[in-house]
XYZ file of C-alpha atoms in Angstrom:
285
model
C 14.943 0.157 -16.589
C 18.251 -2.493 -17.083
C 16.078 -5.062 -16.179
C 13.285 -4.546 -18.669
C 16.208 -4.397 -21.635
C 18.029 -7.642 -19.991
C 14.032 -9.021 -20.053
C 13.872 -7.924 -24.294
C 17.316 -9.357 -24.307
C 15.676 -12.720 -23.410
C 12.506 -12.601 -25.318
C 14.091 -12.085 -28.362
C 16.008 -15.003 -28.346
C 13.145 -17.378 -27.167
C 11.032 -15.722 -30.293
C 14.106 -16.960 -32.877
C 14.294 -20.235 -31.484
C 10.859 -20.430 -31.678
C 10.684 -18.826 -35.358
C 13.421 -22.064 -36.016
C 11.674 -24.454 -34.664
C 8.545 -22.879 -37.020
C 10.871 -22.908 -39.914
C 11.757 -26.801 -39.078
C 8.251 -27.948 -38.628
C 7.048 -25.981 -41.898
C 9.906 -27.346 -43.596
C 8.723 -30.883 -42.706
C 5.335 -30.449 -43.426
C 3.630 -30.471 -39.723
C -0.317 -30.175 -39.719
C -1.588 -26.346 -39.465
C -2.995 -26.814 -36.843
C 0.603 -27.700 -34.879
C 1.491 -24.664 -36.006
C -1.456 -21.959 -35.086
C -0.622 -23.657 -31.598
C 2.841 -22.972 -32.158
C 2.072 -19.221 -32.448
C -0.413 -18.803 -29.710
C 2.282 -20.640 -27.322
C 5.075 -17.857 -28.798
C 2.471 -15.017 -28.506
C 2.044 -16.095 -24.587
C 5.976 -15.706 -23.860
C 6.289 -12.163 -25.680
C 5.895 -8.326 -24.472
C 4.181 -6.750 -27.150
C 5.556 -3.343 -28.135
C 2.597 -1.662 -26.422
C 3.251 -3.419 -23.349
C 7.049 -2.947 -23.258
C 6.134 0.676 -23.554
C 4.012 0.680 -20.314
C 6.746 -1.365 -18.976
C 9.302 1.289 -18.926
C 6.564 3.534 -17.976
C 6.138 1.957 -15.047
C 9.855 2.156 -13.910
C 9.158 5.896 -13.387
C 7.489 6.901 -10.103
C 5.537 10.579 -10.948
C 2.662 11.773 -9.653
C 0.769 12.776 -12.258
C 1.561 9.390 -13.941
C 0.125 7.432 -10.736
C -3.025 9.624 -10.854
C -3.353 8.734 -14.820
C -3.533 5.006 -13.856
C -6.398 5.637 -11.203
C -7.899 7.493 -14.372
C -7.514 4.721 -16.945
C -8.556 2.398 -14.132
C -12.266 4.515 -14.097
C -11.527 6.399 -11.252
C -13.143 9.711 -11.370
C -13.288 12.044 -8.313
C -16.370 14.694 -7.797
C -14.495 16.259 -5.518
C -10.488 16.922 -4.130
C -9.541 17.945 -1.128
C -5.942 19.562 -1.481
C -4.672 19.973 1.969
C -0.845 22.010 1.628
C -2.309 23.147 -1.863
C 0.524 26.226 -1.609
C 0.075 27.332 -5.143
C -2.236 25.444 -6.394
C -0.265 22.765 -8.973
C -1.952 19.632 -7.806
C -5.042 21.238 -8.068
C -4.634 22.670 -11.480
C -2.970 18.851 -12.574
C -6.819 17.416 -11.409
C -9.050 19.683 -13.020
C -6.648 19.173 -16.593
C -7.065 15.385 -15.575
C -10.698 15.210 -14.166
C -12.203 18.019 -15.650
C -15.761 18.167 -14.084
C -14.120 17.623 -10.405
C -13.865 20.278 -7.923
C -11.125 20.923 -5.326
C -10.855 22.520 -1.837
C -7.685 24.042 -1.719
C -6.306 24.465 1.918
C -3.464 26.774 2.937
C -2.234 29.321 5.201
C 1.092 30.926 3.739
C -0.649 34.622 3.387
C 1.076 35.299 0.048
C -0.086 31.562 -1.375
C -3.425 32.217 -0.415
C -3.670 35.073 -2.331
C -2.341 33.554 -5.633
C -4.768 30.477 -4.534
C -7.712 32.888 -4.840
C -6.554 34.645 -7.851
C -6.439 31.200 -9.227
C -9.976 30.521 -7.744
C -11.376 33.813 -9.400
C -10.082 31.874 -13.040
C -11.489 28.558 -12.423
C -14.820 27.776 -10.489
C -14.188 24.415 -9.816
C -11.720 25.582 -7.413
C -12.306 26.824 -3.986
C -10.133 28.263 -1.108
C -9.664 27.444 2.761
C -7.103 29.791 4.629
C -6.675 27.422 7.648
C -4.631 24.368 9.164
C -6.248 21.093 9.490
C -5.419 18.407 12.135
C -6.947 15.943 14.237
C -8.864 18.912 16.178
C -10.336 22.214 15.893
C -8.629 25.193 17.268
C -8.789 29.257 16.773
C -4.808 29.857 16.781
C -2.286 26.552 16.348
C 1.169 27.252 15.375
C 3.137 26.901 12.178
C 5.990 27.346 11.611
C 6.571 29.164 8.178
C 10.195 29.200 6.442
C 11.665 31.659 4.487
C 12.262 31.843 0.467
C 13.322 28.562 -1.363
C 12.799 26.764 1.968
C 8.732 27.835 1.583
C 7.183 24.270 0.678
C 8.896 22.683 4.267
C 6.977 24.820 6.276
C 4.681 23.284 8.834
C 2.948 22.991 12.171
C 5.880 20.460 13.037
C 8.885 22.572 13.818
C 12.057 21.789 12.744
C 15.519 19.823 13.859
C 17.944 22.227 11.485
C 19.885 24.823 13.605
C 18.121 27.803 11.888
C 14.585 28.519 13.509
C 11.882 30.287 12.509
C 9.060 32.070 14.826
C 5.968 30.462 15.110
C 2.851 31.846 13.123
C -0.537 31.333 14.288
C -3.872 30.430 12.347
C -6.842 28.698 12.549
C -7.312 24.700 12.664
C -10.165 22.734 11.367
C -10.493 19.494 10.521
C -11.610 17.453 7.664
C -15.216 16.224 9.563
C -15.770 19.652 10.350
C -15.412 21.093 6.806
C -17.092 18.438 5.181
C -19.848 18.929 7.612
C -20.302 22.672 7.977
C -19.385 23.305 4.025
C -20.198 20.391 2.220
C -23.256 18.925 3.387
C -22.123 16.138 4.983
C -20.205 14.859 1.113
C -16.613 13.217 1.880
C -14.138 14.086 -1.233
C -13.222 11.264 -3.074
C -9.665 12.192 -3.174
C -8.187 13.479 -0.362
C -3.852 14.775 -1.102
C -2.155 15.533 2.507
C 1.176 17.433 2.102
C 1.720 18.965 5.246
C 5.461 17.809 6.334
C 5.175 15.511 8.678
C 1.407 16.348 9.897
C -0.375 13.843 7.789
C -1.135 11.768 10.425
C -3.066 14.396 12.710
C -4.392 15.415 9.412
C -6.123 12.032 8.749
C -6.950 11.687 12.614
C -9.394 14.528 11.910
C -11.403 12.266 9.270
C -12.746 9.626 11.730
C -16.641 10.229 10.616
C -15.572 10.681 7.237
C -12.735 8.278 6.417
C -14.964 5.326 5.233
C -16.424 7.860 2.096
C -13.136 8.315 0.827
C -11.895 6.663 -2.001
C -8.483 7.105 -2.728
C -5.486 9.299 -0.311
C -2.561 10.552 -1.128
C -0.029 11.378 1.412
C 3.419 12.342 2.229
C 5.520 10.144 3.724
C 8.389 10.618 6.198
C 10.798 8.029 6.429
C 13.395 10.529 8.802
C 12.170 12.946 11.323
C 14.211 15.952 10.456
C 10.656 17.323 11.522
C 10.013 16.941 15.844
C 7.656 14.374 16.340
C 6.909 13.572 12.834
C 5.127 10.178 12.574
C 7.343 7.793 10.254
C 6.143 5.199 7.521
C 5.392 2.167 9.785
C 3.071 4.486 12.283
C 1.232 6.324 9.368
C 0.627 2.842 7.818
C -0.285 1.285 10.685
C -3.200 3.987 11.633
C -4.215 3.034 8.140
C -4.375 -0.428 8.416
C -6.462 -0.504 11.475
C -8.964 1.074 9.542
C -8.884 -1.063 6.449
C -6.573 0.869 4.263
C -3.506 -0.526 2.063
C -0.819 0.515 0.325
C -1.823 0.813 -2.835
C 0.883 2.962 -4.908
C 4.691 5.010 -4.267
C 4.353 8.002 -6.300
C 7.677 10.015 -5.398
C 11.086 9.606 -3.321
C 13.126 13.166 -1.826
C 17.069 12.569 -0.674
C 18.172 14.672 1.799
C 21.426 16.321 0.153
C 23.293 15.247 3.305
C 23.774 11.860 2.610
C 20.866 11.127 -0.384
C 19.124 9.006 2.661
C 15.583 8.587 1.995
C 13.487 11.114 3.222
C 10.382 11.906 2.023
C 7.951 9.631 -0.508
C 4.350 10.122 -1.681
C 2.202 7.367 -1.068
C -1.582 6.484 -1.989
C -3.775 4.293 -0.251
C -7.016 3.296 -0.628
C -9.512 0.814 1.037
C -8.443 -2.521 1.231
C -11.902 -3.104 -0.467
C -11.567 -1.133 -3.524
C -12.443 -1.403 -6.954
C -9.070 -0.591 -7.754
C -7.774 -3.870 -5.979
C -10.544 -6.187 -7.460
C -8.580 -7.421 -10.256
C -5.699 -10.078 -8.922
C -4.696 -11.450 -12.297
C -0.901 -10.346 -13.436
C -1.369 -9.661 -16.607
C -3.225 -9.028 -19.794
C -2.841 -12.421 -20.933
C -4.631 -14.190 -18.072
């Protein structure tokens, strides 16, 4: 924000200087073509109010804004996997943005599964799967469900915190198996993964479908508060080896202890994605 204000202040001085020159040239009967050339040069240096507003918006990290930018660039998913759907807020946002999309929600916390099924009964575009997702299929797999306000931090991985939560056991599948058995081999266009440190294991279960996915939105850990949670570099390296690159950063979560950055939501796309095709810097190029 401060940099943008400073930039606008500098631009106002540039504009004033050019106007002074323009007035001088007009007073000395400069040819019209020179004035036209001068104004054209000025316009290339000035940021329009629309662009200024866009620049200020771009300073905000927000998942909804990031998805809206994707939509404005022509991304229109037919099918979305919402892994770690909780109570369906992300699914609802996607349906608001893309009314024709279908969303498969994955959640195992029992009362949240009930909420999702209630939501699905009123929105035919939502389908609910009560299963964990990971790198392999299991009949039962431990899941550490936290209570009350900490419920959204529930995970397959246990935390390193002083308090412990006994594991509950749920079935685990993979993205590949779900796509094969429930969607006739059609991969989701958008894969959203928010599973508190287990994101890389979920990605490992996409080996047969990864190339058909267009966008991945995944929560990334920078601190290993969860035991054995892969950190930023490891997840990016795994995706990079499969020709995926970081496209956007949507949110930051800091731990209360010392405000150290704990988690962040990243958007990844394939290296040759149409979203990266334009290599220009601004609309003026």
